[in-house]
Short mmCIF file of C-alpha atoms and ligand atoms in Angstrom, two decimals:
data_model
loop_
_atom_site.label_atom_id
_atom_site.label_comp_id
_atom_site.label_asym_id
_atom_site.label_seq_id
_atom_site.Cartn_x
_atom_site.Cartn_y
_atom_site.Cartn_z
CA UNK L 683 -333.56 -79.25 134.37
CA UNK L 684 -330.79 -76.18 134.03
CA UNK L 685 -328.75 -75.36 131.18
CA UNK L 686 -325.03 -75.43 130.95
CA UNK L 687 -323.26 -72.65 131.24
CA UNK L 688 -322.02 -73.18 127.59
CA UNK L 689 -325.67 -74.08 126.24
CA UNK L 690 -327.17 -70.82 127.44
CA UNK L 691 -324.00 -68.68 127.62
CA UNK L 692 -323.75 -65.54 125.26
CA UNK L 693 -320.30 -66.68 124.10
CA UNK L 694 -319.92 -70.01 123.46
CA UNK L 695 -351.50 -90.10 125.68
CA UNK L 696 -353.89 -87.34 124.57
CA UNK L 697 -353.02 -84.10 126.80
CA UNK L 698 -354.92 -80.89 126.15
CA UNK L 699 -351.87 -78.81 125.55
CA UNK L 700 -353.17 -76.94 122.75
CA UNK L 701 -351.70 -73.52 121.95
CA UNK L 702 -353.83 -72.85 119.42
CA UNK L 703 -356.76 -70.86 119.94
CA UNK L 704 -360.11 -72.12 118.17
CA UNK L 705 -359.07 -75.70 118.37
CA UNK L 706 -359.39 -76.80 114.81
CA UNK L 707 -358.82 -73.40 113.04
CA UNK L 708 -357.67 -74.25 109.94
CA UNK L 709 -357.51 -70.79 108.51
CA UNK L 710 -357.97 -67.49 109.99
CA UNK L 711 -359.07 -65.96 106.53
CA UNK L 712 -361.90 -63.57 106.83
CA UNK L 713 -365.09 -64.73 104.66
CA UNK L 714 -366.86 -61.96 103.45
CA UNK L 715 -370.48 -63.97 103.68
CA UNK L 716 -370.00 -64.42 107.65
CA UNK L 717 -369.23 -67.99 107.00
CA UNK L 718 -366.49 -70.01 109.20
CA UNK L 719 -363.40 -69.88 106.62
CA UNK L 720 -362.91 -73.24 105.60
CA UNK L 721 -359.58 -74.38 103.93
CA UNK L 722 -359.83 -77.36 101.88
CA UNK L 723 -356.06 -79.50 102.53
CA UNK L 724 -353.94 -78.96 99.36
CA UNK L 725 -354.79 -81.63 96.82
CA UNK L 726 -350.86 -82.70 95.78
CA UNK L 727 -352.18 -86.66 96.00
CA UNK L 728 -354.57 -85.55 92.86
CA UNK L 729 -353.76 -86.30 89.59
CA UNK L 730 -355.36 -83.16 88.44
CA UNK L 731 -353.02 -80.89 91.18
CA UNK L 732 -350.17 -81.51 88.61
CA UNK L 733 -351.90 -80.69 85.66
CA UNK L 734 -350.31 -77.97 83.95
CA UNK L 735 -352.71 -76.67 81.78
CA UNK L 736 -354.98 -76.88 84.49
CA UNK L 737 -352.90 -74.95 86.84
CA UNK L 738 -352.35 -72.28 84.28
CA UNK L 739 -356.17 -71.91 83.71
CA UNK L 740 -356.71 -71.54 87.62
CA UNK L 741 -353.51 -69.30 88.08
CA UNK L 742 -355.69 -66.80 85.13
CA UNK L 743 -359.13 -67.04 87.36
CA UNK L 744 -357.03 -66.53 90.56
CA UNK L 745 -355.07 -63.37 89.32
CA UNK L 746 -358.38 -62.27 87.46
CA UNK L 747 -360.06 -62.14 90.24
CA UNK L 748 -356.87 -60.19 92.35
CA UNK L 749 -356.60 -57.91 89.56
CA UNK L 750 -360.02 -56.77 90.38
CA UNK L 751 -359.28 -56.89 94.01
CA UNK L 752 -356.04 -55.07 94.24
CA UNK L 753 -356.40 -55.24 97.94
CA UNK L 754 -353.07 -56.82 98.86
CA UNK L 755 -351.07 -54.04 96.95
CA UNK L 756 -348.44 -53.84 99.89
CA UNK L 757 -348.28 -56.77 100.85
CA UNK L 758 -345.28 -58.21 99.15
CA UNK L 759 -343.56 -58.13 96.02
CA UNK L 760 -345.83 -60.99 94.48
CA UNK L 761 -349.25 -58.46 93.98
CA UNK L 762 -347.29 -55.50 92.39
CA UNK L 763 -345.98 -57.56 89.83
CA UNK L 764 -349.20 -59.52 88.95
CA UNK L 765 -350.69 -55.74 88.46
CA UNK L 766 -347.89 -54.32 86.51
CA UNK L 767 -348.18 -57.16 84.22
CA UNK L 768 -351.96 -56.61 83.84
CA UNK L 769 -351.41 -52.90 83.68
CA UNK L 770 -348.54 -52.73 80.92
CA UNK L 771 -350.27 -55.35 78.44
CA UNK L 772 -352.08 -54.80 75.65
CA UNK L 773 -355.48 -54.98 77.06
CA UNK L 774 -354.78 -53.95 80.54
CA UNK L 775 -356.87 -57.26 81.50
CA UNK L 776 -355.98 -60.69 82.39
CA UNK L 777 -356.12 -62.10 78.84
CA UNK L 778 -353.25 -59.40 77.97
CA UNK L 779 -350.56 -61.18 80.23
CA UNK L 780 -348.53 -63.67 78.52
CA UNK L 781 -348.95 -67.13 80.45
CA UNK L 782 -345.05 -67.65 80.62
CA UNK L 783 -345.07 -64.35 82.71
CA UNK L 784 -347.19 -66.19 85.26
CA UNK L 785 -344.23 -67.52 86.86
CA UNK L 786 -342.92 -63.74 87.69
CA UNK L 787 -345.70 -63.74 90.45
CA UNK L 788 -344.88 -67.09 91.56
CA UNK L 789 -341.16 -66.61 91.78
CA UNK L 790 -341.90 -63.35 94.20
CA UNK L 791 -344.49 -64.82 96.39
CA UNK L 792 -342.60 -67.13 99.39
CA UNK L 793 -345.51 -69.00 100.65
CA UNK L 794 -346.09 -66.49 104.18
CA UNK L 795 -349.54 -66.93 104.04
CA UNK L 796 -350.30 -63.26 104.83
CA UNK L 797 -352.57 -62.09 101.89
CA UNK L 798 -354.56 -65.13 102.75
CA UNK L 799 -354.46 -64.97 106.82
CA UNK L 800 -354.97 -61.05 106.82
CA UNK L 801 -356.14 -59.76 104.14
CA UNK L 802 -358.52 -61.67 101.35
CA UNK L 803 -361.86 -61.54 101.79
CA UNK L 804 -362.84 -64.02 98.66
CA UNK L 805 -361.27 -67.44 100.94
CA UNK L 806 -363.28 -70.60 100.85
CA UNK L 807 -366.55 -70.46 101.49
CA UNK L 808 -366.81 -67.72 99.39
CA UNK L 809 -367.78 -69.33 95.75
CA UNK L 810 -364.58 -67.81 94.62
CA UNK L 811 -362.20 -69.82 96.59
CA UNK L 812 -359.56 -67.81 96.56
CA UNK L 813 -356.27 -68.96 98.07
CA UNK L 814 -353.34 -67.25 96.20
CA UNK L 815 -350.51 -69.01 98.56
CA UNK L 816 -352.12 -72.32 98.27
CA UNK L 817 -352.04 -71.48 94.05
CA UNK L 818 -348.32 -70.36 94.16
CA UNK L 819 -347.18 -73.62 96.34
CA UNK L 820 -348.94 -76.02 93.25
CA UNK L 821 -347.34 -73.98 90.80
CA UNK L 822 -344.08 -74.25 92.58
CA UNK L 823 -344.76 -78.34 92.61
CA UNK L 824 -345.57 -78.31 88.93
CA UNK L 825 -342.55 -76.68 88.07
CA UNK L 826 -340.40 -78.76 90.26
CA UNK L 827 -341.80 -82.22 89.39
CA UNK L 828 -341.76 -81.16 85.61
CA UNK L 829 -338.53 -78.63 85.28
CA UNK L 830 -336.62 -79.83 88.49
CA UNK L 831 -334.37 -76.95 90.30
CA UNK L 832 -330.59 -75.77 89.55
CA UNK L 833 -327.77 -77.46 91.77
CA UNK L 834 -327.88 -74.10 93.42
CA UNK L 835 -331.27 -74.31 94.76
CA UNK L 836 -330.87 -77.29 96.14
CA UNK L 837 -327.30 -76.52 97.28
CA UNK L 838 -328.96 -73.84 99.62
CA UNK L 839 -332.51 -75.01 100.18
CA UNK L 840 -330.49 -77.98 102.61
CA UNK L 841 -329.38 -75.55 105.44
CA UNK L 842 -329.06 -78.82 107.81
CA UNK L 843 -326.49 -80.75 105.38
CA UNK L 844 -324.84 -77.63 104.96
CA UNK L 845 -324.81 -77.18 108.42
CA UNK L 846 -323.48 -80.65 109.03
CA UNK L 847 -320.47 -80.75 106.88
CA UNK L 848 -320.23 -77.15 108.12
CA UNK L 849 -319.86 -79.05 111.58
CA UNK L 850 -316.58 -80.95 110.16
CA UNK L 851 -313.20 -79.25 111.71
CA UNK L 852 -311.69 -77.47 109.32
CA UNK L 853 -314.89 -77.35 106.71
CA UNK L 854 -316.90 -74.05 107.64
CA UNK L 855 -313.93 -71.79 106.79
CA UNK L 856 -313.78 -73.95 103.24
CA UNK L 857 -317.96 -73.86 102.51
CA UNK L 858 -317.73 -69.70 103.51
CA UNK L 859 -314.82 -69.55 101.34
CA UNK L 860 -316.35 -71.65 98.65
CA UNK L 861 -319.71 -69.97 99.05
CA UNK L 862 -318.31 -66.71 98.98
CA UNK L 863 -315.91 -67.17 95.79
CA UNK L 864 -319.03 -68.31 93.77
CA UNK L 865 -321.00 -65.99 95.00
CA UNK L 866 -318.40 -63.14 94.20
CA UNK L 867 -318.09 -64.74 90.84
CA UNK L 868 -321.80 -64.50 90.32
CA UNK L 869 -322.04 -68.53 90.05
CA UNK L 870 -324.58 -68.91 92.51
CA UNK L 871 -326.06 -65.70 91.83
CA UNK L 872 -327.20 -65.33 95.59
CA UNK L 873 -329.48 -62.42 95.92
CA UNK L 874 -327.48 -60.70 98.24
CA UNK L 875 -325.18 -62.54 99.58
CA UNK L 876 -323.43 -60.25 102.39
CA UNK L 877 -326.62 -61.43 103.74
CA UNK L 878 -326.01 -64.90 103.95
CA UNK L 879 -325.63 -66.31 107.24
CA UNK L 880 -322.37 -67.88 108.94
CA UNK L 881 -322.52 -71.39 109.96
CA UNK L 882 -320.83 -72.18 113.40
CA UNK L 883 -318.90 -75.43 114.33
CA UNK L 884 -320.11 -74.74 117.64
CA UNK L 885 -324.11 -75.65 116.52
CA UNK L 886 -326.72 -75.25 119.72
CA UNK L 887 -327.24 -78.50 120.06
CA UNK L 888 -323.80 -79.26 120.82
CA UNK L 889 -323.85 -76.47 123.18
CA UNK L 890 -326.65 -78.30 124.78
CA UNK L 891 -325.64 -81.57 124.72
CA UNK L 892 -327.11 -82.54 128.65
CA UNK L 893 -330.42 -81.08 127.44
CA UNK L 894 -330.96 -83.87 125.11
CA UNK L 895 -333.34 -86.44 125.97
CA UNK L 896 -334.14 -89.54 124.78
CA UNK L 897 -337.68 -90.12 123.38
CA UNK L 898 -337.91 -93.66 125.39
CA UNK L 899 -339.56 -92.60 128.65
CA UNK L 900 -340.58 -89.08 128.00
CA UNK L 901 -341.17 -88.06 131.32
CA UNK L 902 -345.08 -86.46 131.80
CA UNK L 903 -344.87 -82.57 132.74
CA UNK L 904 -346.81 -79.77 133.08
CA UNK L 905 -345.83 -76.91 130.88
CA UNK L 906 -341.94 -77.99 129.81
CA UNK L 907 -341.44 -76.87 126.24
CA UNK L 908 -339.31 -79.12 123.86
CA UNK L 909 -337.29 -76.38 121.56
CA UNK L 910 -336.86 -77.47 117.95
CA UNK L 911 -333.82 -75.60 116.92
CA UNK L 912 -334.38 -75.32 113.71
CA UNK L 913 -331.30 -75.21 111.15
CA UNK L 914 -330.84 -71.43 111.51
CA UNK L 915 -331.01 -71.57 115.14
CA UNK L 916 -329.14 -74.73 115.65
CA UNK L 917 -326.27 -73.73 112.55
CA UNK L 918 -326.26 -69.94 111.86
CA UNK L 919 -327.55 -68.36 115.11
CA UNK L 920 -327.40 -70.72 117.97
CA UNK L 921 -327.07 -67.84 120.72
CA UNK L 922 -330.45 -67.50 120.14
CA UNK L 923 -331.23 -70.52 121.24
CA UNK L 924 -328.65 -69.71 124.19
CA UNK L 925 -331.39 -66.80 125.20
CA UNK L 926 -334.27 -68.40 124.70
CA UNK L 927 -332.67 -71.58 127.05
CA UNK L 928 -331.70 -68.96 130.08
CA UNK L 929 -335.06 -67.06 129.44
CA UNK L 930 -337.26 -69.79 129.87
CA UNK L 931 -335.29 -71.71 132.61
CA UNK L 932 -335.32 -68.30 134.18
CA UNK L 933 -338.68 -68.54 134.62
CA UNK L 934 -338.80 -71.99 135.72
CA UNK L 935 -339.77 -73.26 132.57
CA UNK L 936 -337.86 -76.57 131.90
CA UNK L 937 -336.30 -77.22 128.14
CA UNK L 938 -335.20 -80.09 126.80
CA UNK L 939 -333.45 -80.87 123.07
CA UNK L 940 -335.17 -83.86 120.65
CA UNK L 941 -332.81 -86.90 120.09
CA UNK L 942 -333.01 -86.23 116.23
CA UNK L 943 -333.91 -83.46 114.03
CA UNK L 944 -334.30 -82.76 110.60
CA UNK L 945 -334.74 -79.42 108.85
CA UNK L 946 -338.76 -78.74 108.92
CA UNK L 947 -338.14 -78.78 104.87
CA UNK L 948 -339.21 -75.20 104.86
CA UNK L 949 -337.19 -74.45 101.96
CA UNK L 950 -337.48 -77.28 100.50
CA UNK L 951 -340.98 -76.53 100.50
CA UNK L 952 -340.60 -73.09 98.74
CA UNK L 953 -338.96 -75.11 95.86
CA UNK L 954 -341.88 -76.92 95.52
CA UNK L 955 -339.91 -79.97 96.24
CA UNK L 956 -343.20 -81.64 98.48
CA UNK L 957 -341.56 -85.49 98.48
CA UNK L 958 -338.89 -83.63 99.80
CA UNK L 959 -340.99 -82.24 102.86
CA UNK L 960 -342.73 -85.63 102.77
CA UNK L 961 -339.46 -86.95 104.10
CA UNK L 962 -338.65 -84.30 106.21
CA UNK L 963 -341.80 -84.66 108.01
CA UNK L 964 -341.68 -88.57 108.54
CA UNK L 965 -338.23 -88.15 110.91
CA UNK L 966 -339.80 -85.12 112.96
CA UNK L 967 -343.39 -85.76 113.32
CA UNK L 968 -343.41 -89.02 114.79
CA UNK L 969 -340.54 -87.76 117.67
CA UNK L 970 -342.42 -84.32 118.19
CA UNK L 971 -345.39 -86.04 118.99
CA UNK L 972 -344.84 -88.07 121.39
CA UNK L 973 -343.12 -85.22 123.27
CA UNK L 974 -346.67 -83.41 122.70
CA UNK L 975 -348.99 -86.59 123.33
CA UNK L 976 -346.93 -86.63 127.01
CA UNK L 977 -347.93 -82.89 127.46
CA UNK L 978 -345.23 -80.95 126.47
CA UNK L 979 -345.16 -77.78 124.23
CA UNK L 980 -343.18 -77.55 120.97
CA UNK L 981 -340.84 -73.90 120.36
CA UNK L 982 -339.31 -73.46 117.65
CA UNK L 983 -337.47 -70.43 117.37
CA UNK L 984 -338.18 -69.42 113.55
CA UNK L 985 -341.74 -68.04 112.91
CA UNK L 986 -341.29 -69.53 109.57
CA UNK L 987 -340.44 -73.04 110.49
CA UNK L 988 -343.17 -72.89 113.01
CA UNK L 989 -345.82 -72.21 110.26
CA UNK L 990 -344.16 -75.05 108.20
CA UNK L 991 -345.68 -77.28 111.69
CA UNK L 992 -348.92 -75.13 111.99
CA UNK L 993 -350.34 -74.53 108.63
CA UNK L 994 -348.33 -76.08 105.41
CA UNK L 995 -348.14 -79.55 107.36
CA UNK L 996 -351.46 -79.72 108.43
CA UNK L 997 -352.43 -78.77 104.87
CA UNK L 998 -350.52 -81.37 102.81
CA UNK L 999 -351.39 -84.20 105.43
CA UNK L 1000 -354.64 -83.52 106.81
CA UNK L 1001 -355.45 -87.12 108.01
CA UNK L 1002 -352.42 -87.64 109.97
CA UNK L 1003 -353.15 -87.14 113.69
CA UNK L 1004 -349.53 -86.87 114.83
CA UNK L 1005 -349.54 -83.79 112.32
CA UNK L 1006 -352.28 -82.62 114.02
CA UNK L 1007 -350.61 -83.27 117.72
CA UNK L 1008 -347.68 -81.24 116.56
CA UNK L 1009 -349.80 -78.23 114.80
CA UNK L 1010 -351.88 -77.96 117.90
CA UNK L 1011 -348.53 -78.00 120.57
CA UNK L 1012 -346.05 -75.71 118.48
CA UNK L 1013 -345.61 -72.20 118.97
CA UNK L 1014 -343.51 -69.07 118.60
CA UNK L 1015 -341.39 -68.19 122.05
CA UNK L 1016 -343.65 -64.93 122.72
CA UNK L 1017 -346.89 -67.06 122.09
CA UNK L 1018 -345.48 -69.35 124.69
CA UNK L 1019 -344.18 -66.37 127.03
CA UNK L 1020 -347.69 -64.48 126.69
CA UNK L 1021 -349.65 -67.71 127.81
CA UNK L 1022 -347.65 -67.94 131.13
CA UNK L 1023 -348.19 -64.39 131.68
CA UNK L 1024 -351.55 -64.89 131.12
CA UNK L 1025 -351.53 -67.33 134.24
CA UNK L 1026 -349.47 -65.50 136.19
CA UNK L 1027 -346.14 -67.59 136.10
CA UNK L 1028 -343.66 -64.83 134.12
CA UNK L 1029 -341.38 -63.38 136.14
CA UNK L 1030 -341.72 -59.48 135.84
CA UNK L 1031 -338.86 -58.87 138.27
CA UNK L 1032 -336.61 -57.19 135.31
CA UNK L 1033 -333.25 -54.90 136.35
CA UNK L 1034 -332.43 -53.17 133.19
CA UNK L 1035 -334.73 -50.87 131.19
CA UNK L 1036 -334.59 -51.31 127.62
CA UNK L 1037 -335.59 -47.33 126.18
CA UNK L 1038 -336.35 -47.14 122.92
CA UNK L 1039 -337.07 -50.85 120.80
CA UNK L 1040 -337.75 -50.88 117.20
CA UNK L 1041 -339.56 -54.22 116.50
CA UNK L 1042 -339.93 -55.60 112.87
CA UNK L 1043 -342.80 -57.96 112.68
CA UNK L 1044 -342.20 -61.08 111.16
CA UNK L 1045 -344.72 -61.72 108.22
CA UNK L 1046 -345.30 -65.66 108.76
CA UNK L 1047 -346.03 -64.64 112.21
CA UNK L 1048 -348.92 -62.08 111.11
CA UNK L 1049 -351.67 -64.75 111.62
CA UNK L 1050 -351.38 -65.49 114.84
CA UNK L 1051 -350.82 -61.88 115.80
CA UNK L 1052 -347.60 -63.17 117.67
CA UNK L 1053 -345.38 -59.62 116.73
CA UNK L 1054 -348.06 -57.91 119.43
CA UNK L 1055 -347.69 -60.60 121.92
CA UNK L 1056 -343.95 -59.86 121.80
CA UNK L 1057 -344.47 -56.16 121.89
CA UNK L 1058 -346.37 -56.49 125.27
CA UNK L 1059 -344.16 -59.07 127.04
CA UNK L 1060 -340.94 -56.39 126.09
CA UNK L 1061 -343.83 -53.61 126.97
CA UNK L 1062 -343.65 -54.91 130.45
CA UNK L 1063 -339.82 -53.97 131.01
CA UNK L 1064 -340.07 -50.80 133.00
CA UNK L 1065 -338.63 -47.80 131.39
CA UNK L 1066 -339.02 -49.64 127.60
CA UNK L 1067 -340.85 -48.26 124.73
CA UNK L 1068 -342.07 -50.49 121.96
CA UNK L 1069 -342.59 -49.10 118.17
CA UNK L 1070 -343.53 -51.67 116.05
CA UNK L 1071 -343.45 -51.69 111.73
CA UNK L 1072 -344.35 -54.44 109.77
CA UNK L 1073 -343.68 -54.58 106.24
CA UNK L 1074 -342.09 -56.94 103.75
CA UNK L 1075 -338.14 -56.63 103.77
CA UNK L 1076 -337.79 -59.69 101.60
CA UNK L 1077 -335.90 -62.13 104.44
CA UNK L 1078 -338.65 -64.45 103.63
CA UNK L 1079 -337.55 -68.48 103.28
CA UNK L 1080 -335.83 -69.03 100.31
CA UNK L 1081 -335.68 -64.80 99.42
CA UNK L 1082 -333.63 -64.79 103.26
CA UNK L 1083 -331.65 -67.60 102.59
CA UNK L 1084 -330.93 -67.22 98.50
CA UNK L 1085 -332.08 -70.69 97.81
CA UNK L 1086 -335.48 -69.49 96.20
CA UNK L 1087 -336.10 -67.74 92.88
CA UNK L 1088 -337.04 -64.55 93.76
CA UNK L 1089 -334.75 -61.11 93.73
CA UNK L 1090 -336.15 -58.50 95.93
CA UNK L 1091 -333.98 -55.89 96.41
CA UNK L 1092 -333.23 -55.12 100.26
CA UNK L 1093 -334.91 -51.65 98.59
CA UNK L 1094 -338.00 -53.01 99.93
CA UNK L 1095 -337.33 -52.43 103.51
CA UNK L 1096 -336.19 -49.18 102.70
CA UNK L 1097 -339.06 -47.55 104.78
CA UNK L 1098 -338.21 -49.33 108.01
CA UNK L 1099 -334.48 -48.77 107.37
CA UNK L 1100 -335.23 -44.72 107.48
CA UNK L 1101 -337.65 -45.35 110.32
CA UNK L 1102 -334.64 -46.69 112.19
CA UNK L 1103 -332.49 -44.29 111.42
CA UNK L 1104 -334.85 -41.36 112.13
CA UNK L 1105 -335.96 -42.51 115.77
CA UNK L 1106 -332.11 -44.07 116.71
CA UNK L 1107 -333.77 -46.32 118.71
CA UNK L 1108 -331.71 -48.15 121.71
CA UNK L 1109 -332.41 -51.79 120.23
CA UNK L 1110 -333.91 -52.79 116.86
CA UNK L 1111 -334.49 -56.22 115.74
CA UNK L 1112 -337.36 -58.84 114.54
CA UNK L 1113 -338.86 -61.90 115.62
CA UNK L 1114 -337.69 -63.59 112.51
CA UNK L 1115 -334.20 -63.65 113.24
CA UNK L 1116 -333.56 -63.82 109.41
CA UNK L 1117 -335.32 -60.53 108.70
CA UNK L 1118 -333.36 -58.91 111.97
CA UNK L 1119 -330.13 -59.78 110.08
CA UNK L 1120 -331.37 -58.24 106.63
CA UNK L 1121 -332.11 -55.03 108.49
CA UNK L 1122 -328.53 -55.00 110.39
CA UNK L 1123 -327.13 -55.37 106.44
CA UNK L 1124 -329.45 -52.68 105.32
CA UNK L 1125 -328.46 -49.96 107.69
CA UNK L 1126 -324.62 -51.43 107.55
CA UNK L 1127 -323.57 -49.04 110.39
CA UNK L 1128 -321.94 -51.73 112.42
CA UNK L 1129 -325.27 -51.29 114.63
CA UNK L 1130 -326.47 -55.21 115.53
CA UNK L 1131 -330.03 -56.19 115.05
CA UNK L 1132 -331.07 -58.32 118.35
CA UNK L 1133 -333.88 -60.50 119.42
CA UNK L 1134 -336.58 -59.94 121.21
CA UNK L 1135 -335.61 -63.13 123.78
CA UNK L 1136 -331.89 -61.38 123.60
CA UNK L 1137 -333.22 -58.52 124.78
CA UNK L 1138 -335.58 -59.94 127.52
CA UNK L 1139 -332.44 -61.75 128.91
CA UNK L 1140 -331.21 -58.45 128.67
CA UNK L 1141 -333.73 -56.96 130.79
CA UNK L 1142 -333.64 -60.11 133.30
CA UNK L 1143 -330.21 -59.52 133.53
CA UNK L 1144 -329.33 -63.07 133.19
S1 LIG H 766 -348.33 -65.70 100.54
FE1 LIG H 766 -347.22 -63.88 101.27
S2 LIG H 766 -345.63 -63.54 99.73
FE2 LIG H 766 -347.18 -64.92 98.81
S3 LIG H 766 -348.59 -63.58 97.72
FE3 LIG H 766 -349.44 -63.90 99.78
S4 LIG H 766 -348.67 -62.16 101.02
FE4 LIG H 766 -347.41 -62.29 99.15
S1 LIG H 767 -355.67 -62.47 97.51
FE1 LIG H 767 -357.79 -61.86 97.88
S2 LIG H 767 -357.66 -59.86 98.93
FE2 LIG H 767 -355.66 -60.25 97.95
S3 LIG H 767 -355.79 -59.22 95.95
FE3 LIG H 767 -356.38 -61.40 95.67
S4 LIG H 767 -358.63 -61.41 95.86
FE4 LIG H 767 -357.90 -59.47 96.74
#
């Protein structure tokens, strides 16, 4: 199947098809007794999961025992303000830190899953049990069920009804101008909202129209790839897509577009709003598998969005085996790209170096170790050299797309920023095209952050 010219253009039954290594790895935490990590599913179907006293008394054990820790200093925002809280009370101890000021650390975590993935060495088995994203999810839910969220938060945690009405002739030029106006009044008081991201008429699914199949008769294949847009790749940034279409059909990969699709409910999620993903997940599960029970593999552009599929899904309905279809057949583009290198089938035939590439590495993709597969597919590109920096440049879900609580100043990225500026590289960008934006803001020098598949279509020359 080949993409239109306007799709990919710049300008305009039980198949083993499992991506994911370790079969039924639920967690990739590292137990300090040897044991396999286990991850008990999140309990949100428990009366006792929306207790609040209860919550507060575990959120006091949890940080306790982080407080002691410290490990996941620089990590995120999230663990220096649980410390400086502990640090500048009275007793310099948990019992010194006012409960109210629990919700600080909540509202600066966004659910990547790193400290737990990478870093923690107290996860389930370990009698301690820690699992600090898990906690600041719950304590999200309790806050939503019990406080609800401002019109703002919800306003912006719906990218795809944005992105609808955006769709309207005539309407994106009103919702920027809207947006803006608010946000330049302080009404929405959008974290940084230069940052926010344009929403185009011309989505990537219309683009792709003839690449839209019907889920009656899904043909049986052996390696296509169905790409969930996602709403930032289907509203804000559907070029991406464009690349990602050319790079994969380039390679004799063939892509085809769902019949429906919702918004994953990542930010929704982030709110704590979970009957919110409930809903979400009821249109896209049931249409993504059957694409995977017929053998194809699921792409989804957005590390975060994929995680949403891989890990919080799985989590919050762990006895739904079309959950578990999807989880096990979704994957980041490189993941995908790395795989068919593996077995020979990526075209290395490239025409144009690259030189110097500066590569941010997405934080939800830092369990599956995803930012190095991308490295070493672009590593391939003769005359290309990869530097990669990770770090926390608070681009994260709701901190990217100013529908979540949290404030982190673009200060935070500050290191890579100078990196970039030091080395002048040819090409810098991220895997999470959110965070690849925030950087492009941050160094405001007209420079433009690009995409790893933008710049492998550079190097194909496609
Ligand atoms: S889940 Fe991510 S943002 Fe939240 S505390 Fe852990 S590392 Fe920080
Ligand atoms: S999450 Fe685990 S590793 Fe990180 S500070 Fe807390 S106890 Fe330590």
């Amino acid at each position: 199947m080949q993409a239109e010219d306007d799709c990919s253009g710049r300008n305009s039954g039980e198949r083993d098809n499992s991506l994911v290594s370790g079969g039924e790895r639920a967690t990739c935490g590292q137990s300090q007794n040897g044991e396999a990590p286990f991850r008990p599913p999140l309990s949100w179907k428990e009366p006792d999961f929306w207790d609040e006293e209860k919550l507060l008394s575990e959120m006091e054990r949890i940080f306790d025992i982080c407080h002691g820790c410290r490990r996941c200093l620089n990590l995120c925002d999230a663990f220096p303000t649980l410390f400086e809280l502990v640090d500048g009370s009275g007793t310099m101890e948990m019992d010194g830190v006012a409960k109210r000021d629990y919700w600080k650390v909540v509202d600066t975590c966004y659910l990547c899953d790193r400290c737990y993935a990478i870093r923690c060495p107290f996860v389930p088995p370990h009698e301690w049990a820690v699992d600090f994203p898990q906690l600041m999810l719950r304590a999200r839910a309790v806050r939503h069920r019990s406080r609800g969220v401002s019109f703002r938060e919800r306003l912006l945690a719906s990218p795809d009804g944005i992105g609808r009405l955006a769709a309207i002739p005539g309407v994106a030029r009103i919702i920027s101008a809207v947006v803006g106006r608010a946000a330049a009044h302080g009404r929405l008081h959008l974290p940084r909202e230069s940052a926010l991201p344009p929403f185009h008429r011309d989505t990537l699914r219309k683009r792709c129209r003839r690449l839209i199949s019907p889920s009656a008769g899904i043909p049986e294949v052996d390696g296509g790839v169905v790409l969930f847009a996602t709403c930032y790749g289907n509203f804000n940034a559907p070029d991406l897509g464009g690349d990602l279409i050319a790079v994969f059909e380039h390679n004799g990969i063939p892509v085809v577009l769902t019949e429906t699709e919702r918004c994953c409910g990542r930010l929704r999620l982030e709110l704590g709003d979970l009957d919110a993903v409930a809903r979400a997940k009821a249109v896209d599960i049931p249409v993504l598998a059957g694409w995977a029970e017929r053998g194809w593999h699921i792409v989804a552009p957005l590390p975060s969005c994929v995680q949403m599929f891989r890990q919080w899904l799985p989590l919050m309905f762990p006895d739904d085996p079309q959950v578990q279809k999807v989880r096990n057949a979704i994957a980041e583009p490189f993941e995908y790209l790395v795989r068919q290198f593996e077995a020979d089938k990526l075209r290395v035939d490239f025409k144009h170096p690259l030189g110097v590439v500066l590569l941010h590495l997405s934080c939800f993709s830092s369990e599956r170790d995803v930012s190095s597969e991308t490295r070493d597919i672009l590593s391939l590109v003769p005359g290309t050299h990869v530097e990669t920096m990770a770090g926390c440049i608070g681009a994260g879900g709701g901190c990217g797309s100013g529908s979540g609580r949290c404030d982190m100043p673009l200060a935070a990225g500050e290191h890579l920023l100078g990196r970039i500026r030091q080395v002048m590289p040819d090409h810098y960008g991220s895997g999470c095209p959110r965070a690849g934006r925030q950087i492009e803001m941050g160094l405001a020098n007209g420079s433009r952050a690009e995409h790893p598949l933008t710049l492998l279509r550079l190097a194909y020359g496609i």
